Amino acid sequence: MRASKGPRGIIGSLGRDNNRCGAAAESAGHQDVEWKSVEMSGNDKAADEGQASVSGAGFSPWRLSVAPMMDWTDRHCRYLHRLITRHALLYTEMVTTGALLHGDQPRHLDFNAEEHPVALQLGGSEPADLAACAKLAERWGYDEVNLNCGCPSERVQKGAFGACLMAEPSLVADCVKAMRDATSLPVTVKHRIGIDKIERYEFVRDFVGTVAAAGCEVFIVHARNAWLQGLSPKENREIPPLRYEVVAQLKRDFPQLTIAVNGGLKTADEIADQLDRVDGVMIGREAYHEPWSMAEWDSRFFGAADPAGSREQVEAAWLDYLDRLHASGRSWPHAMRHALGLWNGTPGARRWRQVWSDHRLKTLPPREVAAQATAARLSGMTLAA
Ligand SMILES: Cc1cc2nc3c(=O)[nH]c(=O)nc-3n(C[C@H](O)[C@H](O)[C@H](O)COP(=O)(O)O)c2cc1C
């Protein structure tokens, strides 16, 4: 599986949860409008360096991943996450087939070579369009292409994709088949355990069975129903209750498939507990809001002997990245918003965050802001002591 292509030696928030996974569907990645590669595109660099494997030997590429999150998991965010975990699989925000086929492809698809392994998530329901986009994903150097069958946003439903596709398993099967015919990348599906009030296990079992028959071997299952009406996507990430046992049952019924669970998981112990039952765990909000929670992943879940380093080292590498953005005339605060949680849970973290969030400082070189932020953090530490 090519998702084990990977980063070669990396150093090694608090964004808004704005009620959508797809409201920005047509503009996925548009925040990066002005942003091209800091160095070279992931595609070129991956090709230059060959596709060395980084995943811990013998581990499923889906063992641990960071979820696709619209407006959040852009290339800057993924770069930060990769500084903290070398092995977790990183997903892009969802990009619609329409945006890709008719929009600015580099703007949507470019990524930093360091992000590998990285998966492109697509939103769409037209097999030919999805096939064309899967080809693009391969050309750009992604490690996987994932189809979104889990987003409940109304706007996404109008486009007839996302979670409402769970009601049409044979269409999803057609989509998967078309994508598989178009690319040799793994084609995976992210979905819910049901839609609306349909809570019968047979519904999700038959969905998985039909899509698996079309060749999909990997399913990432958000363990709660999607409600297509009456809840905002944000509310639908808390309601109705999670039912992890449904995902475990899928694994028992389809032992040959890779089944990963998603939804509401936070701690390493919770992850370990799920890994006793299923093949993988996908973490969304906790990874974003508390990025340092990922620091123990590599050693605990991939047997890595060389964890990311200290928070200071990660911050230094991140600062290098911000410097490169700034030096090439790009604005750094858009990237920095993803790192505001880096020091969470330590004395002085709030002061550090306040400095980085200060609008008056946003035109300064990032290093100057960093000096002020560190001074504020250390003085906050002294006060707390
Ligand atoms: C801000 C935000 C944006 C999201 N965007 C997407 C998306 O583009 N595609 C998708 O499949 N899921 C999206 N999701 C759902 C997450 O991938 C994940 O399924 C959900 O947050 C539950 O996992 P968690 O409890 O670990 O956060 C989004 C979630 C959030 C918070």
Short mmCIF file of C-alpha atoms and ligand atoms in Angstrom, two decimals:
data_model
loop_
_atom_site.label_atom_id
_atom_site.label_comp_id
_atom_site.label_asym_id
_atom_site.label_seq_id
_atom_site.Cartn_x
_atom_site.Cartn_y
_atom_site.Cartn_z
CA MET A 1 0.00 0.00 0.00
CA ARG A 2 1.43 3.25 -0.97
CA ALA A 3 0.34 5.10 2.07
CA SER A 4 3.59 3.96 3.52
CA LYS A 5 5.41 6.37 1.25
CA GLY A 6 6.62 8.92 3.50
CA PRO A 7 8.39 11.78 4.97
CA ARG A 8 12.07 11.56 5.02
CA GLY A 9 13.44 12.86 8.29
CA ILE A 10 11.41 15.67 9.61
CA ILE A 11 12.80 17.71 12.28
CA GLY A 12 12.69 16.81 12.18
CA SER A 13 -6.53 26.78 17.97
CA LEU A 14 -8.17 27.16 17.62
CA GLY A 15 -9.83 27.73 14.34
CA ARG A 16 -13.50 28.17 14.08
CA ASP A 17 -15.80 25.21 14.16
CA ASN A 18 -18.16 26.86 11.81
CA ASN A 19 -20.90 24.37 11.35
CA ARG A 20 -19.67 22.82 8.25
CA CYS A 21 -17.69 20.10 6.82
CA GLY A 22 -18.89 20.98 3.40
CA ALA A 23 -20.26 24.47 3.54
CA ALA A 24 -16.92 25.44 2.18
CA ALA A 25 -17.01 22.52 -0.18
CA GLU A 26 -16.55 24.52 -3.30
CA SER A 27 -13.79 26.51 -1.74
CA ALA A 28 -11.82 23.81 -0.02
CA GLY A 29 -8.27 24.97 0.18
CA HIS A 30 -9.11 28.46 -1.00
CA GLN A 31 -7.62 30.03 2.05
CA ASP A 32 -4.35 29.17 0.48
CA VAL A 33 -5.07 31.16 -2.59
CA GLU A 34 -1.86 33.05 -2.55
CA TRP A 35 0.19 30.17 -1.35
CA LYS A 36 2.28 28.05 -3.65
CA SER A 37 5.09 25.86 -2.48
CA VAL A 38 7.58 27.17 -0.02
CA GLU A 39 10.13 25.02 -1.74
CA MET A 40 8.81 22.63 -4.31
CA SER A 41 5.52 20.83 -4.62
CA GLY A 42 5.05 17.57 -2.77
CA ASN A 43 4.69 15.91 -6.12
CA ASP A 44 8.08 16.97 -7.46
CA LYS A 45 9.92 16.41 -4.25
CA ALA A 46 8.41 13.00 -3.62
CA ALA A 47 9.42 11.99 -7.11
CA ASP A 48 12.93 13.33 -6.57
CA GLU A 49 13.47 11.54 -3.34
CA GLY A 50 11.84 8.23 -4.12
CA GLN A 51 9.11 6.91 -1.90
CA ALA A 52 10.88 5.68 1.17
CA SER A 53 8.68 3.95 3.67
CA VAL A 54 8.31 5.55 7.05
CA SER A 55 5.47 3.69 8.66
CA GLY A 56 6.69 1.48 11.42
CA ALA A 57 7.32 -1.92 9.88
CA GLY A 58 4.31 -4.16 9.86
CA PHE A 59 1.79 -1.54 10.96
CA SER A 60 -1.28 -0.79 8.93
CA PRO A 61 -1.03 2.63 7.25
CA TRP A 62 -4.46 3.34 8.77
CA ARG A 63 -3.44 2.49 12.32
CA LEU A 64 -3.57 6.13 13.36
CA SER A 65 -4.64 9.11 11.30
CA VAL A 66 -5.67 12.73 11.62
CA ALA A 67 -9.14 13.35 10.22
CA PRO A 68 -10.04 15.48 7.22
CA MET A 69 -11.33 18.77 8.61
CA MET A 70 -12.54 21.55 6.38
CA ASP A 71 -10.81 24.89 7.01
CA TRP A 72 -8.49 23.20 9.48
CA THR A 73 -6.35 20.46 7.93
CA ASP A 74 -4.83 22.57 5.19
CA ARG A 75 -1.23 22.09 4.15
CA HIS A 76 0.11 24.31 6.93
CA CYS A 77 -1.77 22.39 9.58
CA ARG A 78 -0.57 19.09 8.16
CA TYR A 79 3.01 20.36 8.16
CA LEU A 80 2.69 21.15 11.85
CA HIS A 81 1.15 17.79 12.62
CA ARG A 82 3.92 16.04 10.75
CA LEU A 83 6.48 17.75 12.97
CA ILE A 84 4.78 16.07 15.92
CA THR A 85 4.01 12.64 14.49
CA ARG A 86 6.03 11.08 11.69
CA HIS A 87 3.84 8.05 11.23
CA ALA A 88 0.21 9.04 11.47
CA LEU A 89 -1.59 9.30 8.15
CA LEU A 90 -2.76 12.86 7.43
CA TYR A 91 -5.91 13.70 5.49
CA THR A 92 -6.60 16.85 3.52
CA GLU A 93 -9.77 18.82 3.87
CA MET A 94 -12.49 17.55 1.56
CA VAL A 95 -12.13 18.90 -1.97
CA THR A 96 -15.10 18.57 -4.29
CA THR A 97 -14.74 17.12 -7.75
CA GLY A 98 -16.25 20.32 -9.12
CA ALA A 99 -13.64 22.47 -7.44
CA LEU A 100 -10.86 20.24 -8.72
CA LEU A 101 -12.04 19.76 -12.26
CA HIS A 102 -13.07 23.35 -12.85
CA GLY A 103 -10.90 25.23 -10.39
CA ASP A 104 -7.28 25.95 -9.72
CA GLN A 105 -5.76 22.50 -9.28
CA PRO A 106 -2.42 23.50 -7.80
CA ARG A 107 -4.22 25.64 -5.27
CA HIS A 108 -6.25 22.64 -4.13
CA LEU A 109 -3.65 19.93 -4.49
CA ASP A 110 -0.16 21.24 -3.79
CA PHE A 111 1.31 20.04 -0.55
CA ASN A 112 4.65 19.98 1.22
CA ALA A 113 6.76 16.91 0.56
CA GLU A 114 7.19 16.44 4.30
CA GLU A 115 3.49 15.70 4.71
CA HIS A 116 3.68 12.10 3.48
CA PRO A 117 1.87 9.88 4.07
CA VAL A 118 -1.00 12.12 3.02
CA ALA A 119 -4.44 11.25 1.69
CA LEU A 120 -6.67 13.40 -0.48
CA GLN A 121 -10.33 13.39 0.50
CA LEU A 122 -12.80 13.93 -2.31
CA GLY A 123 -16.44 14.99 -2.22
CA GLY A 124 -18.51 13.94 -5.18
CA SER A 125 -20.90 11.34 -6.52
CA GLU A 126 -20.26 11.27 -10.24
CA PRO A 127 -18.11 8.21 -11.03
CA ALA A 128 -16.40 9.75 -14.06
CA ASP A 129 -15.55 12.95 -12.18
CA LEU A 130 -14.26 11.03 -9.19
CA ALA A 131 -12.16 8.88 -11.50
CA ALA A 132 -10.62 11.98 -13.07
CA CYS A 133 -9.89 13.40 -9.61
CA ALA A 134 -8.38 10.11 -8.42
CA LYS A 135 -6.01 10.31 -11.37
CA LEU A 136 -5.09 13.82 -10.36
CA ALA A 137 -4.43 12.64 -6.81
CA GLU A 138 -1.99 10.07 -8.11
CA ARG A 139 -0.31 12.55 -10.42
CA TRP A 140 0.16 14.97 -7.56
CA GLY A 141 1.82 12.33 -5.42
CA TYR A 142 -0.85 11.61 -2.82
CA ASP A 143 -0.70 8.27 -1.04
CA GLU A 144 -4.43 7.54 -0.97
CA VAL A 145 -7.70 8.88 -2.23
CA ASN A 146 -10.69 8.88 0.11
CA LEU A 147 -14.36 9.36 -0.67
CA ASN A 148 -16.45 11.37 1.79
CA CYS A 149 -19.68 9.54 2.64
CA GLY A 150 -20.02 11.06 6.09
CA CYS A 151 -20.60 14.79 5.85
CA PRO A 152 -24.18 15.78 6.74
CA SER A 153 -24.04 19.43 5.67
CA GLU A 154 -27.04 20.63 3.69
CA ARG A 155 -24.88 22.18 1.07
CA VAL A 156 -23.12 18.89 0.53
CA GLN A 157 -26.48 17.14 0.33
CA LYS A 158 -27.54 19.56 -2.40
CA GLY A 159 -24.50 18.38 -4.29
CA ALA A 160 -25.82 14.83 -3.58
CA PHE A 161 -22.72 13.60 -1.84
CA GLY A 162 -21.38 13.23 1.67
CA ALA A 163 -23.47 11.23 4.13
CA CYS A 164 -26.55 11.06 1.91
CA LEU A 165 -24.53 8.68 -0.29
CA MET A 166 -24.99 6.05 2.39
CA ALA A 167 -28.55 5.68 1.11
CA GLU A 168 -27.14 4.72 -2.28
CA PRO A 169 -24.57 2.01 -1.72
CA SER A 170 -24.59 0.87 -5.33
CA LEU A 171 -23.77 4.39 -6.51
CA VAL A 172 -20.89 4.50 -4.01
CA ALA A 173 -19.78 1.12 -5.36
CA ASP A 174 -19.82 2.56 -8.89
CA CYS A 175 -17.80 5.55 -7.70
CA VAL A 176 -15.25 3.33 -5.99
CA LYS A 177 -14.93 1.08 -9.00
CA ALA A 178 -14.42 4.04 -11.32
CA MET A 179 -11.77 5.47 -9.00
CA ARG A 180 -10.01 2.14 -8.66
CA ASP A 181 -9.97 1.69 -12.40
CA ALA A 182 -8.40 5.14 -12.76
CA THR A 183 -5.65 4.87 -10.16
CA SER A 184 -3.44 2.38 -8.43
CA LEU A 185 -3.68 4.38 -5.21
CA PRO A 186 -5.70 2.85 -2.38
CA VAL A 187 -9.29 4.06 -2.64
CA THR A 188 -10.89 4.34 0.79
CA VAL A 189 -14.27 5.45 2.12
CA LYS A 190 -15.13 7.49 5.21
CA HIS A 191 -18.71 7.11 6.36
CA ARG A 192 -21.10 7.03 9.30
CA ILE A 193 -22.81 4.11 11.00
CA GLY A 194 -26.20 5.20 9.67
CA ILE A 195 -28.25 8.13 8.53
CA ASP A 196 -31.16 9.87 10.22
CA LYS A 197 -33.06 7.45 12.43
CA ILE A 198 -31.85 4.32 10.69
CA GLU A 199 -30.05 2.55 13.49
CA ARG A 200 -30.32 -1.01 12.23
CA TYR A 201 -26.87 -2.56 12.04
CA GLU A 202 -27.83 -4.20 8.73
CA PHE A 203 -27.92 -0.77 7.07
CA VAL A 204 -24.22 -0.04 7.60
CA ARG A 205 -23.27 -3.70 7.18
CA ASP A 206 -24.91 -3.81 3.75
CA PHE A 207 -23.35 -0.48 2.79
CA VAL A 208 -19.89 -1.78 3.63
CA GLY A 209 -20.58 -5.11 1.95
CA THR A 210 -21.74 -3.49 -1.29
CA VAL A 211 -18.86 -1.02 -1.44
CA ALA A 212 -16.32 -3.70 -0.52
CA ALA A 213 -17.60 -5.83 -3.40
CA ALA A 214 -16.53 -2.99 -5.70
CA GLY A 215 -12.99 -3.30 -4.39
CA CYS A 216 -12.81 -0.88 -1.45
CA GLU A 217 -10.68 -2.48 1.25
CA VAL A 218 -10.50 0.30 3.80
CA PHE A 219 -13.39 1.91 5.66
CA ILE A 220 -13.08 4.71 8.17
CA VAL A 221 -16.23 4.77 10.24
CA HIS A 222 -17.41 7.78 12.22
CA ALA A 223 -19.29 5.94 14.92
CA ARG A 224 -22.48 8.00 15.01
CA ASN A 225 -25.41 8.46 12.69
CA ALA A 226 -25.47 11.40 10.33
CA TRP A 227 -28.66 13.38 10.68
CA LEU A 228 -29.40 14.90 7.35
CA GLN A 229 -31.92 17.30 8.79
CA GLY A 230 -32.42 19.17 12.02
CA LEU A 231 -28.80 19.36 13.18
CA SER A 232 -25.90 21.46 12.01
CA PRO A 233 -22.77 19.47 11.11
CA LYS A 234 -21.21 20.83 14.28
CA GLU A 235 -24.09 19.56 16.42
CA ASN A 236 -23.97 16.29 14.52
CA ARG A 237 -20.43 15.74 15.82
CA GLU A 238 -21.86 15.45 19.35
CA ILE A 239 -25.38 14.08 18.74
CA PRO A 240 -26.60 11.31 18.54
CA PRO A 241 -24.44 9.20 20.84
CA LEU A 242 -21.40 7.35 19.58
CA ARG A 243 -21.78 3.61 19.12
CA TYR A 244 -18.31 2.13 18.87
CA GLU A 245 -19.70 -1.38 19.18
CA VAL A 246 -21.16 -1.04 15.67
CA VAL A 247 -17.68 -0.45 14.25
CA ALA A 248 -16.27 -3.39 16.19
CA GLN A 249 -19.07 -5.54 14.79
CA LEU A 250 -18.13 -4.46 11.26
CA LYS A 251 -14.60 -5.66 11.92
CA ARG A 252 -15.91 -9.00 13.13
CA ASP A 253 -18.17 -9.37 10.09
CA PHE A 254 -15.53 -8.24 7.59
CA PRO A 255 -12.24 -9.50 9.03
CA GLN A 256 -10.54 -9.20 5.64
CA LEU A 257 -11.21 -5.44 5.45
CA THR A 258 -9.32 -2.67 7.17
CA ILE A 259 -11.76 -0.96 9.52
CA ALA A 260 -10.80 2.24 11.34
CA VAL A 261 -12.95 3.97 13.94
CA ASN A 262 -13.48 7.70 14.32
CA GLY A 263 -15.39 9.97 16.66
CA GLY A 264 -14.93 11.41 20.13
CA LEU A 265 -11.60 9.75 20.90
CA LYS A 266 -8.96 11.74 22.73
CA THR A 267 -6.43 9.94 24.84
CA ALA A 268 -3.74 7.41 23.96
CA ASP A 269 -5.45 4.94 26.28
CA GLU A 270 -8.70 5.33 24.37
CA ILE A 271 -6.84 4.80 21.12
CA ALA A 272 -5.12 1.69 22.47
CA ASP A 273 -8.45 0.34 23.64
CA GLN A 274 -9.97 0.75 20.16
CA LEU A 275 -6.93 -0.83 18.52
CA ASP A 276 -7.74 -4.02 20.41
CA ARG A 277 -10.93 -4.24 18.36
CA VAL A 278 -10.35 -2.53 15.02
CA ASP A 279 -7.44 -1.88 12.68
CA GLY A 280 -7.17 1.85 13.02
CA VAL A 281 -8.21 5.02 14.78
CA MET A 282 -8.80 8.43 13.24
CA ILE A 283 -8.61 11.48 15.50
CA GLY A 284 -10.07 14.84 14.54
CA ARG A 285 -10.72 17.66 16.96
CA GLU A 286 -8.42 16.51 19.71
CA ALA A 287 -5.45 16.42 17.33
CA TYR A 288 -6.29 19.91 16.13
CA HIS A 289 -6.99 21.60 19.45
CA GLU A 290 -4.34 19.72 21.42
CA PRO A 291 -1.63 19.01 18.86
CA TRP A 292 0.85 17.94 21.51
CA SER A 293 -1.42 15.00 22.32
CA MET A 294 0.09 13.43 19.17
CA ALA A 295 3.62 13.54 20.55
CA GLU A 296 3.34 10.13 22.16
CA TRP A 297 1.75 8.43 19.16
CA ASP A 298 4.91 7.38 17.33
CA SER A 299 6.53 5.66 20.26
CA ARG A 300 3.37 4.18 21.69
CA PHE A 301 1.64 3.05 18.50
CA PHE A 302 4.41 2.65 15.95
CA GLY A 303 7.26 1.48 18.13
CA ALA A 304 9.36 4.43 17.02
CA ALA A 305 12.54 4.93 18.94
CA ASP A 306 12.94 8.53 17.82
CA PRO A 307 9.96 10.61 18.90
CA ALA A 308 9.44 14.11 17.60
CA GLY A 309 11.53 15.85 20.23
CA SER A 310 10.55 18.44 22.74
CA ARG A 311 7.89 21.08 22.31
CA GLU A 312 10.70 23.61 22.00
CA GLN A 313 12.21 21.68 19.08
CA VAL A 314 8.88 21.39 17.32
CA GLU A 315 8.25 25.08 17.85
CA ALA A 316 11.69 25.89 16.42
CA ALA A 317 11.03 23.80 13.30
CA TRP A 318 7.60 25.38 12.95
CA LEU A 319 9.15 28.81 13.25
CA ASP A 320 11.52 27.94 10.40
CA TYR A 321 8.46 27.11 8.34
CA LEU A 322 6.77 30.42 9.23
CA ASP A 323 10.00 32.22 8.38
CA ARG A 324 10.03 30.66 4.95
CA LEU A 325 6.45 31.74 4.39
CA HIS A 326 7.26 35.25 5.50
CA ALA A 327 10.47 35.43 3.46
CA SER A 328 8.57 34.50 0.34
CA GLY A 329 6.08 37.28 0.92
CA ARG A 330 3.25 35.16 2.27
CA SER A 331 1.26 35.88 5.35
CA TRP A 332 2.16 33.63 8.27
CA PRO A 333 -0.83 34.16 10.64
CA HIS A 334 -3.03 31.97 8.47
CA ALA A 335 -0.66 29.09 9.15
CA MET A 336 0.02 30.02 12.76
CA ARG A 337 -3.66 29.72 13.74
CA HIS A 338 -3.22 25.94 13.58
CA ALA A 339 -0.43 25.99 16.16
CA LEU A 340 -2.10 28.07 18.85
CA GLY A 341 -2.69 24.99 20.99
CA LEU A 342 0.93 23.84 20.93
CA TRP A 343 1.70 24.75 24.53
CA ASN A 344 -1.74 23.95 25.93
CA GLY A 345 -1.65 22.38 29.33
CA THR A 346 1.61 24.04 30.35
CA PRO A 347 2.09 27.13 32.53
CA GLY A 348 2.23 30.30 30.42
CA ALA A 349 0.40 28.73 27.46
CA ARG A 350 -2.37 31.30 27.52
CA ARG A 351 0.07 34.19 27.40
CA TRP A 352 1.99 32.58 24.56
CA ARG A 353 -1.27 32.16 22.62
CA GLN A 354 -2.36 35.70 23.34
CA VAL A 355 0.82 37.13 21.84
CA TRP A 356 0.53 35.02 18.69
CA SER A 357 -3.13 36.04 18.35
CA ASP A 358 -2.45 39.77 18.74
CA HIS A 359 -3.60 41.45 15.52
CA ARG A 360 -1.16 44.31 15.99
CA LEU A 361 1.76 41.94 15.58
CA LYS A 362 0.60 40.23 12.42
CA THR A 363 2.78 42.18 10.05
CA LEU A 364 5.98 41.59 12.04
CA PRO A 365 8.43 38.84 11.08
CA PRO A 366 7.34 35.66 12.90
CA ARG A 367 10.64 35.43 14.76
CA GLU A 368 9.98 38.75 16.47
CA VAL A 369 6.55 37.62 17.54
CA ALA A 370 8.01 34.31 18.71
CA ALA A 371 10.50 36.12 20.94
CA GLN A 372 7.67 38.08 22.55
CA ALA A 373 5.49 34.99 22.86
CA THR A 374 8.25 32.96 24.51
CA ALA A 375 9.04 35.79 26.91
CA ALA A 376 5.36 36.00 27.80
CA ARG A 377 5.14 32.25 28.27
CA LEU A 378 8.19 32.12 30.49
CA SER A 379 6.96 35.01 32.59
CA GLY A 380 3.61 33.22 32.85
CA MET A 381 5.51 30.18 34.05
CA THR A 382 7.28 32.21 36.69
CA LEU A 383 4.00 33.66 37.87
CA ALA A 384 2.45 30.21 38.02
CA ALA A 385 5.39 28.79 39.97
C1 LIG B 1 -14.01 21.78 11.53
C2 LIG B 1 -14.31 20.39 11.02
C3 LIG B 1 -14.34 20.16 9.68
C4 LIG B 1 -14.60 18.85 9.19
N1 LIG B 1 -14.51 18.62 7.85
C5 LIG B 1 -14.63 17.35 7.39
C6 LIG B 1 -14.35 17.03 6.04
O1 LIG B 1 -13.98 17.89 5.22
N2 LIG B 1 -14.51 15.73 5.64
C7 LIG B 1 -14.88 14.75 6.52
O2 LIG B 1 -15.00 13.58 6.13
N3 LIG B 1 -15.13 15.03 7.81
C8 LIG B 1 -14.98 16.29 8.26
N4 LIG B 1 -15.14 16.54 9.59
C9 LIG B 1 -15.46 15.43 10.51
C10 LIG B 1 -14.17 14.83 11.07
O3 LIG B 1 -13.40 14.27 10.03
C11 LIG B 1 -14.48 13.73 12.11
O4 LIG B 1 -15.22 12.71 11.47
C12 LIG B 1 -15.30 14.28 13.27
O5 LIG B 1 -14.78 15.50 13.76
C13 LIG B 1 -15.35 13.26 14.42
O6 LIG B 1 -14.06 12.96 14.88
P1 LIG B 1 -13.46 13.65 16.24
O7 LIG B 1 -14.49 13.43 17.31
O8 LIG B 1 -12.18 12.91 16.49
O9 LIG B 1 -13.28 15.10 15.95
C14 LIG B 1 -14.89 17.82 10.09
C15 LIG B 1 -14.86 18.07 11.47
C16 LIG B 1 -14.56 19.34 11.94
C17 LIG B 1 -14.49 19.58 13.42
#
